[in-house]
Amino acid sequence: MRTGFSVGLLLVVALSAALWAANMSTPDGHQAGHLALPHGACDTQASGHTADHMPDLARHREHSAALDLVALCSETDTAVSSGDWSAPSTWARGKPPAANAKVRIPSGLTVKVDKEVTPNIDWIRVDGALAWSTDHASSVNVGTIVVTPEGALEMGTEDHPVSKAVVAKLTFAARTFRDRKRDPFDMAGGLISMGVIRIHGAEKTAWKIPQSQLVAGVAVFQFDQRPSNWSVGDELIIPGTSDSNDEDETPVVVSVDGERIVLDRVLKYTHLTPDGTSVPVGNLTRNVRVSSEAAAPLSARGHIMFLHRQTGVVIDGAEFRDLGRTDTKRAQTVPDLDEAGNLIAGSDDNTVGRYALHFHIVSGARIDVPPHVVRNSVVRGSPKHGIVNHGGHLLAENNVTFAIAGSHFFAENGTEIGSFRGNLAVRSTGSGEELVSRMGIFDNGHQGHGFWMQSAGVRVTDNWAFGHAAGAYVVFGYAFAEGNSRTYFDARNTDNRVNADAQGRISTSDVDLYFARNHAAGSADGVEIWNHKLLAPHPSQSLIEDVTVWNVSRHALFIPYVRDTLIRNVYAYGGERHMDTDFAIGGNSQTENITFQNVSAERFPTGLLLPRRGINTVDGAFLRNRTNIMIESANRPFRMVALKNIHVPSEGATTNFDLKDLAVPANGDVAMLFENDRIFWSNSAGKSFRLYFGSQNENFVPFADDGPADLKGLTSGEIKARFGVAFGGQLAPADAKPLPRSNATMALVDADNLAPTPTELEFAQNPSNELYPLAGSHIVNTEDQTAKSRWTFAGTASGPEHPHFVFVKKTSPKLIVHPLLRKLEIHPDDVRYGYRLEGIVADVVENRVTEMAFIQDFPDLRPDGQGHIALDVKFPDPAGDMTSLPLSLTVTKQAVRRGRNYEFYKQAQYCGKCDFDPEMQRDVRAMFPQVQ
């Protein structure tokens, strides 16, 4: 598993971030707040609806910023009657707007774009309605459109979509400069809407799976039924499935004969699924087209933002191309103003939220309100995200997305509801940076993904994802902060409210997940579920089912920090470039209570990596891997694993069960190996066996050359006889026999033994927030100057007290600060944003150097008269005791100026290749030269 120290920081980052961290009253729409005066007269007070946001300053600021772009009384052209754009009678000046016009359409009036408008329009303010012709070719080239809460924009309706015989276009003129004075929040350039949006192009089948195979050399294929409105000249996307190369192909249709499609070129690559059928073919052409006039530079592009409105946007059959300005290659920034209201330099270098199709609701999603809808549409060529649900209720279905750098489908802050279903997401390049490099500033989804959900509130079903730089699907339940407040999921939006608090909120990590019938190929990982229900106060089971993943280079299903989840009907097929540590399905050291039913894994170094804690079951598995099932030593007491209906083909020299013995937790807690741990296997004949690690065999010598002095050289049987403890809580019986194709031994047990004990159930149902459970019991500090650091026993096998293995420690932990932070300095402009200190806490347990990730945030900085800031740094040792280390932070203009981006030291633009692990490991070894 290619994770390293940076992923080890995830839990610490999440906890630290949590500590740091619709404008509608009815579903029917906003009540009218400013009506046009007769004949287009100007009233600068007409925007009274901005007061609706006064209690929420952030919303009010965004709302006002949008309206300021199209300020009343600055227009040059005003509509005075409903009518065609080209009709002189529509306009107060008696003629259509000319080039660089600033256009206002007052409330109660509808202007129809009846033809191709040739002059470039500066901006359009829509208080009434702006509609495109549905039966004539029509287009507008404009810098910015703002639709106010009373306004509406239409490019076809459900009853009268744009005719398939014509094309309707909206093009955003290239921005030639960034007006930081007039537009400090970088909203201009694109469509900002607080009103109703209706976009309906001609009906079009978005994607379809051919009946005939898509193999290299063919230029003709056939469907079972004719796809709707696929035409000569349509551009297609045929996803590549290789995890090593980009093999996407975009041929053009030259002939449609019923179900038969002829391409303009033969296919260069083969595009098949594991069962030999073809992948879906997407159609990238629509007759409603919204695009940027210039794709480069990014600053020239337009973006689309639906601002604060809970419902009222329906998009069906449209194409969105080369939209969005936020760049996934760089950390996002949030525009910030100083005390005088001026934009702080650098705070808008890469403004967050300027995406291709952005539902910027922020909060207040309601399940009882109809969702926004994006259906049968195309989003292509975005530098960050594609279709974004930010705090709202969104249904995104049957869409095709292609060449999106960050995340194609993105649920941003964990409060979102709705569905991502039936979509085809092809190719992301990602940032090239580690997941944790921006996690603390809540810049997520930048690594390149088909789907990213900040929590499980959005249902993800029936999708296909190909060619993603990282995980094709990610559910990421870590705490999210917005406006200096942590976000929570509204319990009213789910049927299961068992984990709701007294305020009706559910932690974003604790919402039940439903993830079903999804496919992934040609990506680094298939599905990743992070920090899901790890500390949920009450047990409830999430469901992942009917998932197919193939040709991935790391994992098919990776579930770190996940509890209480049922995984069934998952089919995983490995890729072309695996490392020995890769596995098909599994989690990390804190994954627990997982049930696997009918899972399949082939061509991976390891098939199933089973949890090290909790009650876990595998019921039905087909496995053909170098190692089929790996089980490491438990790292929490009373772990239980039950295996049955395991099918392994007889050919090959695979290892069926690899029991990784003596897998000591990273804090050096050897005593954990003696806690109760039970593993069972039922064979095809219906017989049940308990499996034992090698260390549980009586004649095994666990510490032949090193380890606790009292145990060195003793067999496991001698340790049991002398001290009353055994690895896993029990020695293997004398009649235990080797399990073929395994390093385990087995002994027959009765079926009654397969039921969890009350103690196992108690541990499984009560989550632990300890990174290293029982460390405080197994490892203790002493101030006795005569004592030596050593493992020892409290109690004996013959005494009244249960024997307890304890390490008595005299050493003190050391903090190794991240190399780019060792100057301990901060730019004076950044003092207002706080400071983050990161590193490794290292200590010694017996002959092991132990390491724990460390992060501490200092949000409130107070420089003294000499330009120094005192930092009271606190960090734990392996025993859980806290150590204080006073440090001083220097305020200097020589420091990096990083704004709110206090994780700059992890990002490529500041640290280059950013691989500081070797340097930090050298520092650790230098601090403890006595340990080899």
PDB file of C-alpha atoms in Angstrom, residues 209-387:
ATOM      1  CA  ILE A 209     -23.109   0.050 -24.302  1.00  0.00           C
ATOM      2  CA  PRO A 210     -22.619  -1.528 -27.746  1.00  0.00           C
ATOM      3  CA  GLN A 211     -23.580  -5.125 -28.379  1.00  0.00           C
ATOM      4  CA  SER A 212     -20.511  -5.679 -30.530  1.00  0.00           C
ATOM      5  CA  GLN A 213     -17.035  -5.633 -29.025  1.00  0.00           C
ATOM      6  CA  LEU A 214     -14.930  -2.477 -29.290  1.00  0.00           C
ATOM      7  CA  VAL A 215     -11.589  -3.974 -30.253  1.00  0.00           C
ATOM      8  CA  ALA A 216      -8.629  -2.404 -31.979  1.00  0.00           C
ATOM      9  CA  GLY A 217      -9.102  -2.164 -35.749  1.00  0.00           C
ATOM     10  CA  VAL A 218     -12.887  -1.867 -35.880  1.00  0.00           C
ATOM     11  CA  ALA A 219     -14.705   1.215 -37.156  1.00  0.00           C
ATOM     12  CA  VAL A 220     -18.257  -0.141 -36.946  1.00  0.00           C
ATOM     13  CA  PHE A 221     -20.298  -1.227 -33.950  1.00  0.00           C
ATOM     14  CA  GLN A 222     -23.905  -1.909 -33.144  1.00  0.00           C
ATOM     15  CA  PHE A 223     -26.348  -1.290 -30.294  1.00  0.00           C
ATOM     16  CA  ASP A 224     -29.330  -3.386 -29.286  1.00  0.00           C
ATOM     17  CA  GLN A 225     -31.548  -0.376 -30.011  1.00  0.00           C
ATOM     18  CA  ARG A 226     -30.989   2.826 -31.909  1.00  0.00           C
ATOM     19  CA  PRO A 227     -29.733   5.610 -29.616  1.00  0.00           C
ATOM     20  CA  SER A 228     -31.856   8.731 -29.643  1.00  0.00           C
ATOM     21  CA  ASN A 229     -30.649  11.483 -31.995  1.00  0.00           C
ATOM     22  CA  TRP A 230     -27.137  10.217 -32.608  1.00  0.00           C
ATOM     23  CA  SER A 231     -26.217  11.955 -35.854  1.00  0.00           C
ATOM     24  CA  VAL A 232     -23.493  12.285 -38.442  1.00  0.00           C
ATOM     25  CA  GLY A 233     -20.854  14.647 -37.069  1.00  0.00           C
ATOM     26  CA  ASP A 234     -21.387  13.743 -33.412  1.00  0.00           C
ATOM     27  CA  GLU A 235     -18.171  13.323 -31.447  1.00  0.00           C
ATOM     28  CA  LEU A 236     -18.007  10.238 -29.222  1.00  0.00           C
ATOM     29  CA  ILE A 237     -15.899   9.298 -26.219  1.00  0.00           C
ATOM     30  CA  ILE A 238     -14.776   5.684 -25.916  1.00  0.00           C
ATOM     31  CA  PRO A 239     -13.058   5.322 -22.524  1.00  0.00           C
ATOM     32  CA  GLY A 240      -9.663   3.718 -22.197  1.00  0.00           C
ATOM     33  CA  THR A 241      -9.336   0.994 -19.565  1.00  0.00           C
ATOM     34  CA  SER A 242      -5.564   0.773 -19.122  1.00  0.00           C
ATOM     35  CA  ASP A 243      -4.062   1.819 -15.785  1.00  0.00           C
ATOM     36  CA  SER A 244      -0.756   2.563 -17.525  1.00  0.00           C
ATOM     37  CA  ASN A 245      -1.732   4.612 -20.579  1.00  0.00           C
ATOM     38  CA  ASP A 246      -4.356   7.074 -21.721  1.00  0.00           C
ATOM     39  CA  GLU A 247      -6.256   5.066 -24.324  1.00  0.00           C
ATOM     40  CA  ASP A 248      -9.377   7.247 -24.617  1.00  0.00           C
ATOM     41  CA  GLU A 249     -10.579   7.681 -28.190  1.00  0.00           C
ATOM     42  CA  THR A 250     -12.844  10.399 -29.600  1.00  0.00           C
ATOM     43  CA  PRO A 251     -13.978   9.325 -33.056  1.00  0.00           C
ATOM     44  CA  VAL A 252     -16.674  11.120 -35.049  1.00  0.00           C
ATOM     45  CA  VAL A 253     -19.826   9.480 -36.395  1.00  0.00           C
ATOM     46  CA  VAL A 254     -19.931   9.325 -40.215  1.00  0.00           C
ATOM     47  CA  SER A 255     -22.956   7.102 -40.587  1.00  0.00           C
ATOM     48  CA  VAL A 256     -25.974   6.035 -38.527  1.00  0.00           C
ATOM     49  CA  ASP A 257     -28.037   3.190 -39.908  1.00  0.00           C
ATOM     50  CA  GLY A 258     -30.545   2.168 -37.273  1.00  0.00           C
ATOM     51  CA  GLU A 259     -28.577   0.453 -34.509  1.00  0.00           C
ATOM     52  CA  ARG A 260     -25.370   0.477 -36.606  1.00  0.00           C
ATOM     53  CA  ILE A 261     -22.776   3.222 -36.062  1.00  0.00           C
ATOM     54  CA  VAL A 262     -19.863   3.893 -38.440  1.00  0.00           C
ATOM     55  CA  LEU A 263     -16.852   5.903 -37.243  1.00  0.00           C
ATOM     56  CA  ASP A 264     -14.475   8.152 -39.124  1.00  0.00           C
ATOM     57  CA  ARG A 265     -11.492   6.022 -38.119  1.00  0.00           C
ATOM     58  CA  VAL A 266     -10.676   2.546 -36.853  1.00  0.00           C
ATOM     59  CA  LEU A 267     -10.129   2.151 -33.134  1.00  0.00           C
ATOM     60  CA  LYS A 268      -6.512   2.116 -32.003  1.00  0.00           C
ATOM     61  CA  TYR A 269      -7.192   0.308 -28.724  1.00  0.00           C
ATOM     62  CA  THR A 270      -9.433  -2.411 -27.342  1.00  0.00           C
ATOM     63  CA  HIS A 271     -12.113  -1.262 -24.870  1.00  0.00           C
ATOM     64  CA  LEU A 272     -13.588  -4.193 -22.946  1.00  0.00           C
ATOM     65  CA  THR A 273     -14.926  -5.034 -19.501  1.00  0.00           C
ATOM     66  CA  PRO A 274     -13.794  -8.129 -17.526  1.00  0.00           C
ATOM     67  CA  ASP A 275     -16.605 -10.263 -18.946  1.00  0.00           C
ATOM     68  CA  GLY A 276     -15.621  -9.401 -22.538  1.00  0.00           C
ATOM     69  CA  THR A 277     -18.413  -6.945 -23.233  1.00  0.00           C
ATOM     70  CA  SER A 278     -17.755  -3.409 -24.387  1.00  0.00           C
ATOM     71  CA  VAL A 279     -17.479  -0.310 -22.261  1.00  0.00           C
ATOM     72  CA  PRO A 280     -20.090   2.453 -22.551  1.00  0.00           C
ATOM     73  CA  VAL A 281     -19.736   4.857 -25.459  1.00  0.00           C
ATOM     74  CA  GLY A 282     -20.602   8.466 -24.644  1.00  0.00           C
ATOM     75  CA  ASN A 283     -21.872  11.137 -27.005  1.00  0.00           C
ATOM     76  CA  LEU A 284     -20.132  14.495 -26.488  1.00  0.00           C
ATOM     77  CA  THR A 285     -22.321  16.566 -28.828  1.00  0.00           C
ATOM     78  CA  ARG A 286     -25.431  18.528 -27.815  1.00  0.00           C
ATOM     79  CA  ASN A 287     -27.360  21.240 -29.623  1.00  0.00           C
ATOM     80  CA  VAL A 288     -27.419  23.596 -26.614  1.00  0.00           C
ATOM     81  CA  ARG A 289     -23.833  24.712 -26.115  1.00  0.00           C
ATOM     82  CA  VAL A 290     -22.385  26.844 -23.337  1.00  0.00           C
ATOM     83  CA  SER A 291     -18.668  27.538 -23.566  1.00  0.00           C
ATOM     84  CA  SER A 292     -15.790  29.929 -23.060  1.00  0.00           C
ATOM     85  CA  GLU A 293     -14.607  31.881 -26.057  1.00  0.00           C
ATOM     86  CA  ALA A 294     -11.000  31.230 -24.984  1.00  0.00           C
ATOM     87  CA  ALA A 295      -9.886  28.132 -23.071  1.00  0.00           C
ATOM     88  CA  ALA A 296      -6.495  29.628 -22.243  1.00  0.00           C
ATOM     89  CA  PRO A 297      -5.271  31.248 -20.171  1.00  0.00           C
ATOM     90  CA  LEU A 298      -7.544  30.025 -17.366  1.00  0.00           C
ATOM     91  CA  SER A 299      -8.236  33.605 -16.315  1.00  0.00           C
ATOM     92  CA  ALA A 300      -9.985  34.177 -19.666  1.00  0.00           C
ATOM     93  CA  ARG A 301     -12.591  31.505 -19.013  1.00  0.00           C
ATOM     94  CA  GLY A 302     -16.158  31.795 -17.849  1.00  0.00           C
ATOM     95  CA  HIS A 303     -17.737  29.823 -15.009  1.00  0.00           C
ATOM     96  CA  ILE A 304     -21.307  28.987 -13.984  1.00  0.00           C
ATOM     97  CA  MET A 305     -22.579  29.529 -10.439  1.00  0.00           C
ATOM     98  CA  PHE A 306     -26.112  28.928  -9.212  1.00  0.00           C
ATOM     99  CA  LEU A 307     -26.035  31.090  -6.120  1.00  0.00           C
ATOM    100  CA  HIS A 308     -27.886  30.244  -2.879  1.00  0.00           C
ATOM    101  CA  ARG A 309     -31.072  29.000  -4.522  1.00  0.00           C
ATOM    102  CA  GLN A 310     -32.445  25.697  -3.192  1.00  0.00           C
ATOM    103  CA  THR A 311     -34.439  24.666  -6.279  1.00  0.00           C
ATOM    104  CA  GLY A 312     -35.367  25.867  -9.743  1.00  0.00           C
ATOM    105  CA  VAL A 313     -32.491  24.785 -12.023  1.00  0.00           C
ATOM    106  CA  VAL A 314     -33.245  22.100 -14.612  1.00  0.00           C
ATOM    107  CA  ILE A 315     -30.669  21.312 -17.298  1.00  0.00           C
ATOM    108  CA  ASP A 316     -31.398  18.535 -19.791  1.00  0.00           C
ATOM    109  CA  GLY A 317     -29.412  17.939 -22.954  1.00  0.00           C
ATOM    110  CA  ALA A 318     -26.761  20.673 -22.889  1.00  0.00           C
ATOM    111  CA  GLU A 319     -23.030  20.813 -23.526  1.00  0.00           C
ATOM    112  CA  PHE A 320     -20.691  22.785 -21.263  1.00  0.00           C
ATOM    113  CA  ARG A 321     -17.171  23.147 -22.603  1.00  0.00           C
ATOM    114  CA  ASP A 322     -13.966  24.834 -21.423  1.00  0.00           C
ATOM    115  CA  LEU A 323     -15.592  26.380 -18.361  1.00  0.00           C
ATOM    116  CA  GLY A 324     -14.109  26.993 -14.921  1.00  0.00           C
ATOM    117  CA  ARG A 325     -11.073  28.975 -13.739  1.00  0.00           C
ATOM    118  CA  THR A 326     -10.002  27.344 -10.463  1.00  0.00           C
ATOM    119  CA  ASP A 327      -6.837  25.351 -11.144  1.00  0.00           C
ATOM    120  CA  THR A 328      -6.354  21.927  -9.548  1.00  0.00           C
ATOM    121  CA  LYS A 329      -2.580  22.200 -10.020  1.00  0.00           C
ATOM    122  CA  ARG A 330      -2.370  24.864  -7.295  1.00  0.00           C
ATOM    123  CA  ALA A 331      -3.883  25.172  -3.851  1.00  0.00           C
ATOM    124  CA  GLN A 332      -7.136  27.100  -3.869  1.00  0.00           C
ATOM    125  CA  THR A 333      -7.309  30.588  -2.364  1.00  0.00           C
ATOM    126  CA  VAL A 334     -10.152  32.569  -0.787  1.00  0.00           C
ATOM    127  CA  PRO A 335     -10.299  36.281  -1.652  1.00  0.00           C
ATOM    128  CA  ASP A 336      -9.828  38.328   1.513  1.00  0.00           C
ATOM    129  CA  LEU A 337     -10.245  42.012   2.276  1.00  0.00           C
ATOM    130  CA  ASP A 338      -8.265  44.157   4.669  1.00  0.00           C
ATOM    131  CA  GLU A 339      -9.772  46.533   7.235  1.00  0.00           C
ATOM    132  CA  ALA A 340     -10.222  49.177   4.547  1.00  0.00           C
ATOM    133  CA  GLY A 341     -12.151  46.790   2.294  1.00  0.00           C
ATOM    134  CA  ASN A 342      -9.323  46.357  -0.194  1.00  0.00           C
ATOM    135  CA  LEU A 343      -8.415  42.992  -1.669  1.00  0.00           C
ATOM    136  CA  ILE A 344      -5.342  41.487   0.000  1.00  0.00           C
ATOM    137  CA  ALA A 345      -2.733  40.767  -2.628  1.00  0.00           C
ATOM    138  CA  GLY A 346      -2.336  37.083  -3.400  1.00  0.00           C
ATOM    139  CA  SER A 347      -5.576  36.004  -1.740  1.00  0.00           C
ATOM    140  CA  ASP A 348      -7.228  35.582  -5.150  1.00  0.00           C
ATOM    141  CA  ASP A 349      -4.392  33.843  -6.973  1.00  0.00           C
ATOM    142  CA  ASN A 350      -6.535  30.714  -7.455  1.00  0.00           C
ATOM    143  CA  THR A 351     -10.021  31.584  -6.290  1.00  0.00           C
ATOM    144  CA  VAL A 352     -12.043  28.687  -4.924  1.00  0.00           C
ATOM    145  CA  GLY A 353     -15.428  27.891  -6.427  1.00  0.00           C
ATOM    146  CA  ARG A 354     -15.023  29.038 -10.019  1.00  0.00           C
ATOM    147  CA  TYR A 355     -16.082  25.719 -11.482  1.00  0.00           C
ATOM    148  CA  ALA A 356     -17.728  24.564 -14.695  1.00  0.00           C
ATOM    149  CA  LEU A 357     -21.187  23.913 -13.224  1.00  0.00           C
ATOM    150  CA  HIS A 358     -21.406  24.988  -9.598  1.00  0.00           C
ATOM    151  CA  PHE A 359     -24.506  24.719  -7.417  1.00  0.00           C
ATOM    152  CA  HIS A 360     -23.270  27.078  -4.720  1.00  0.00           C
ATOM    153  CA  ILE A 361     -26.004  26.538  -2.142  1.00  0.00           C
ATOM    154  CA  VAL A 362     -23.593  26.195   0.825  1.00  0.00           C
ATOM    155  CA  SER A 363     -26.198  24.965   3.340  1.00  0.00           C
ATOM    156  CA  GLY A 364     -29.885  24.390   3.957  1.00  0.00           C
ATOM    157  CA  ALA A 365     -30.471  21.414   1.649  1.00  0.00           C
ATOM    158  CA  ARG A 366     -34.013  20.092   2.037  1.00  0.00           C
ATOM    159  CA  ILE A 367     -35.225  16.652   1.022  1.00  0.00           C
ATOM    160  CA  ASP A 368     -38.809  17.979   0.781  1.00  0.00           C
ATOM    161  CA  VAL A 369     -37.852  20.521  -1.907  1.00  0.00           C
ATOM    162  CA  PRO A 370     -37.488  19.377  -5.543  1.00  0.00           C
ATOM    163  CA  PRO A 371     -33.818  19.010  -6.464  1.00  0.00           C
ATOM    164  CA  HIS A 372     -31.850  20.925  -9.007  1.00  0.00           C
ATOM    165  CA  VAL A 373     -31.399  18.655 -12.027  1.00  0.00           C
ATOM    166  CA  VAL A 374     -28.567  18.112 -14.500  1.00  0.00           C
ATOM    167  CA  ARG A 375     -29.479  15.355 -16.930  1.00  0.00           C
ATOM    168  CA  ASN A 376     -28.253  13.958 -20.265  1.00  0.00           C
ATOM    169  CA  SER A 377     -25.652  16.699 -20.506  1.00  0.00           C
ATOM    170  CA  VAL A 378     -21.931  17.001 -21.205  1.00  0.00           C
ATOM    171  CA  VAL A 379     -19.239  18.769 -19.182  1.00  0.00           C
ATOM    172  CA  ARG A 380     -15.856  18.823 -20.872  1.00  0.00           C
ATOM    173  CA  GLY A 381     -12.491  20.413 -20.202  1.00  0.00           C
ATOM    174  CA  SER A 382     -12.573  21.870 -16.679  1.00  0.00           C
ATOM    175  CA  PRO A 383      -9.326  22.682 -14.807  1.00  0.00           C
ATOM    176  CA  LYS A 384     -10.750  21.733 -11.383  1.00  0.00           C
ATOM    177  CA  HIS A 385     -14.236  20.251 -10.902  1.00  0.00           C
ATOM    178  CA  GLY A 386     -17.134  19.475 -13.218  1.00  0.00           C
ATOM    179  CA  ILE A 387     -20.635  19.260 -11.696  1.00  0.00           C
TER     180      ILE A 387
END
